[in-house]
Tab-separated table of C-alpha atoms in Angstrom:
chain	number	residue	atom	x	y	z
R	19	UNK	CA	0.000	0.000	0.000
R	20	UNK	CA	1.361	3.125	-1.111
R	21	UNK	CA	2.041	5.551	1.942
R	22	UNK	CA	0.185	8.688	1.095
R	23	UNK	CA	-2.145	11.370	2.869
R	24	UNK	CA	-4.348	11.856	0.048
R	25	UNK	CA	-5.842	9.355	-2.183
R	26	UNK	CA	-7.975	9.717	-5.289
R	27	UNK	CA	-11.161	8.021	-5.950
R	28	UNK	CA	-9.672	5.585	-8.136
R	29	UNK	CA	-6.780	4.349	-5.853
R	30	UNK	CA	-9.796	4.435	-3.090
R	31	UNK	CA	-12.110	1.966	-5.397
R	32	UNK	CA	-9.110	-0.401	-6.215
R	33	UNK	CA	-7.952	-0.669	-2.519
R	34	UNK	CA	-11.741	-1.289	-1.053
R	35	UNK	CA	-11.757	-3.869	-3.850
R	36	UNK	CA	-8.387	-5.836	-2.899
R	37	UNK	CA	-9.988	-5.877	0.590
R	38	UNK	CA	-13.343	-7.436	-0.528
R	39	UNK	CA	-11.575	-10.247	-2.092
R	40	UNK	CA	-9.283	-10.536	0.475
R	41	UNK	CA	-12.501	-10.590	2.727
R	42	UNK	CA	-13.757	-13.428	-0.110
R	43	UNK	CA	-11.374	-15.470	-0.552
R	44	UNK	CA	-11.206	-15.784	3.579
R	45	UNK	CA	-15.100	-16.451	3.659
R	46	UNK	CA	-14.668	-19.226	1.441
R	47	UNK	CA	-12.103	-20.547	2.912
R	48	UNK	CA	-13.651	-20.516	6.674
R	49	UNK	CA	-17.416	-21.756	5.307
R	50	UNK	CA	-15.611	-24.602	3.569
R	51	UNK	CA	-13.884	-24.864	6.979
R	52	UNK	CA	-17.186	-25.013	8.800
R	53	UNK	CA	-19.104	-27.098	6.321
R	54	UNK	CA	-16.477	-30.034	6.880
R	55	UNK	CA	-16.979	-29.608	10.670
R	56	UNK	CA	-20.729	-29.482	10.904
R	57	UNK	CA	-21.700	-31.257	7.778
R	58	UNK	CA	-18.947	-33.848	7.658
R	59	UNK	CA	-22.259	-37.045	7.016
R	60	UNK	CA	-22.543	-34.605	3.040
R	61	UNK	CA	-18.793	-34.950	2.450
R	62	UNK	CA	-19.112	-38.998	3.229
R	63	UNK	CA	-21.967	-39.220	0.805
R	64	UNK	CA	-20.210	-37.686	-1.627
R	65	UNK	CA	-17.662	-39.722	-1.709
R	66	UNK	CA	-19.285	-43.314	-0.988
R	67	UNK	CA	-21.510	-42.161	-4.216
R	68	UNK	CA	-18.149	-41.873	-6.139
R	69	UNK	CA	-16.389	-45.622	-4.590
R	70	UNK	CA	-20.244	-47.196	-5.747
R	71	UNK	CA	-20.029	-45.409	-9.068
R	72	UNK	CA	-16.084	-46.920	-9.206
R	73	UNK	CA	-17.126	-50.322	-7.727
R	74	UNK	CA	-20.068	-51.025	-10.107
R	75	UNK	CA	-17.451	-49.936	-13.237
R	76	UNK	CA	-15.004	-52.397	-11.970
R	77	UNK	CA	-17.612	-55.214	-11.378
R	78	UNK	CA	-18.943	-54.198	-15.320
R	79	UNK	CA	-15.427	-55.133	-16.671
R	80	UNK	CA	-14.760	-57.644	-14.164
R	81	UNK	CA	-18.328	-59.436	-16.047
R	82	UNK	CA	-16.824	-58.619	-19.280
R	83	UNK	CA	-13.454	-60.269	-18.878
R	84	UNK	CA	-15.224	-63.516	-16.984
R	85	UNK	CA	-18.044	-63.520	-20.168
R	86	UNK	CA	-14.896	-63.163	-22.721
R	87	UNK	CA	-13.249	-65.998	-20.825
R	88	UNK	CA	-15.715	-68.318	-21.193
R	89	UNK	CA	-16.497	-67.883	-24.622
R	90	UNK	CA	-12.917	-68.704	-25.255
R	91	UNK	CA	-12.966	-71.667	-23.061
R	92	UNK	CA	-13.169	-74.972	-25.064
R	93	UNK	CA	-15.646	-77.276	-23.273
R	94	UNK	CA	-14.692	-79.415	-20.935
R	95	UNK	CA	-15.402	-83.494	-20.879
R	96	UNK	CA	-15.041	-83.804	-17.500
R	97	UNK	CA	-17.898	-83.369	-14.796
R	98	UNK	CA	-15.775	-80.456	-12.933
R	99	UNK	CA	-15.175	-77.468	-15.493
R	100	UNK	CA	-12.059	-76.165	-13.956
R	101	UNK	CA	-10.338	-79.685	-13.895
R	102	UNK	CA	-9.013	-80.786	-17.311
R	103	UNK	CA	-9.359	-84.554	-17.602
R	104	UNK	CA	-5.584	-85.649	-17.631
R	105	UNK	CA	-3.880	-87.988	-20.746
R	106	UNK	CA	-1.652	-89.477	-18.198
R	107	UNK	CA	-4.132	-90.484	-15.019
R	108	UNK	CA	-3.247	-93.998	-15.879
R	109	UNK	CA	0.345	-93.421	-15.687
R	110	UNK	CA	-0.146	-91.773	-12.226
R	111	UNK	CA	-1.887	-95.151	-10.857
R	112	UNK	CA	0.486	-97.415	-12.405
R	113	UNK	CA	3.344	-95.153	-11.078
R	114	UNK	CA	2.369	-96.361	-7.516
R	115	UNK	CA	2.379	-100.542	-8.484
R	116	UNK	CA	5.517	-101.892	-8.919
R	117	UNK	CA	6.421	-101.959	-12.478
R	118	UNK	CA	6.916	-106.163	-12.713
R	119	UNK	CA	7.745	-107.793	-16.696
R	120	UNK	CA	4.546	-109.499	-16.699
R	121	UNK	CA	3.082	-105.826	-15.902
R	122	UNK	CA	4.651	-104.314	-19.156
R	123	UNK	CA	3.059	-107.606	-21.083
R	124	UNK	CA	-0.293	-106.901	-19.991
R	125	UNK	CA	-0.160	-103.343	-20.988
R	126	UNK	CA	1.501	-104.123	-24.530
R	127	UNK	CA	-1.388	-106.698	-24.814
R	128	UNK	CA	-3.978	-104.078	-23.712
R	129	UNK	CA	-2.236	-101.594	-26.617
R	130	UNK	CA	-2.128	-104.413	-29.182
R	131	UNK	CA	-6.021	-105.257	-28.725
R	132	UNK	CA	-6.683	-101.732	-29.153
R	133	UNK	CA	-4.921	-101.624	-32.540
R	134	UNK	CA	-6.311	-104.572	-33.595
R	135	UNK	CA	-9.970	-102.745	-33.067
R	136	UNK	CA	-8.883	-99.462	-34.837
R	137	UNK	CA	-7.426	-101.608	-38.046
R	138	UNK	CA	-11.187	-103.174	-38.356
R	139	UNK	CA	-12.547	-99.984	-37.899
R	140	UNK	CA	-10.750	-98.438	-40.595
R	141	UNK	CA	-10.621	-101.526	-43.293
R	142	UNK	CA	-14.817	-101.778	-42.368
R	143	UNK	CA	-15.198	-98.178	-43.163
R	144	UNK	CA	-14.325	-98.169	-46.715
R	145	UNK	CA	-16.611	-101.484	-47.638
R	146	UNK	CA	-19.592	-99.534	-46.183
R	147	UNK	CA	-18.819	-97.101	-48.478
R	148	UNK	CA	-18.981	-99.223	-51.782
């Protein structure tokens, strides 16, 4: 402020205006002040409406992602969707019986009958055909 014993109008109306938005800026600051204190219940609304808005965008995507997944998913023979029927589940109980030579010969016999069906299969096929 300039140090002065006479002022014009001018310097007058620009001073009384720094001092009302001084006085402002000060009442804005204080009633935000005082609405936090005595209306803190508005604030929490506020910002529980904002975490639901957040929440039900995340559960959205989260339903997109789990809808794209199982549209990818190839389907599943087994009873239980999330366990894959395993190629080797007879390996895993023979694994626990000694492995013995007459054990190997019943296997090989087991693999040989089951190549003997597939050769009739496929000879039959084409005389259906004709």
């Amino acid at each position: 402020m300039p140090e002065q014993n006479s002022y014009n109008k001018t310097e007058i109306n620009e001073l009384v205006a720094e001092i009302y938005i001084a006085i402002r800026t000060s009442d804005d600051y204080l009633s935000n002040r005082l609405d936090d204190v005595y209306n803190p219940f508005y604030n929490s609304i506020i910002c529980a409406d904002f975490l639901t808005t957040r929440l039900d965008a995340l559960q959205h995507e989260m339903d997109m992602i789990q809808r794209q997944l199982d549209s990818q998913a190839e389907p599943s023979p087994s009873i239980n969707r999330r366990t894959r029927p395993s190629i080797d589940s007879d390996f895993a109980a023979l694994r626990s019986k000694p492995v013995t030579k007459k054990s190997l010969h019943d296997k090989l016999d087991e693999i040989s009958f089951s190549q003997g069906f597939l050769k009739e299969d496929v000879y039959q096929e084409p005389k259906d055909i004709s």
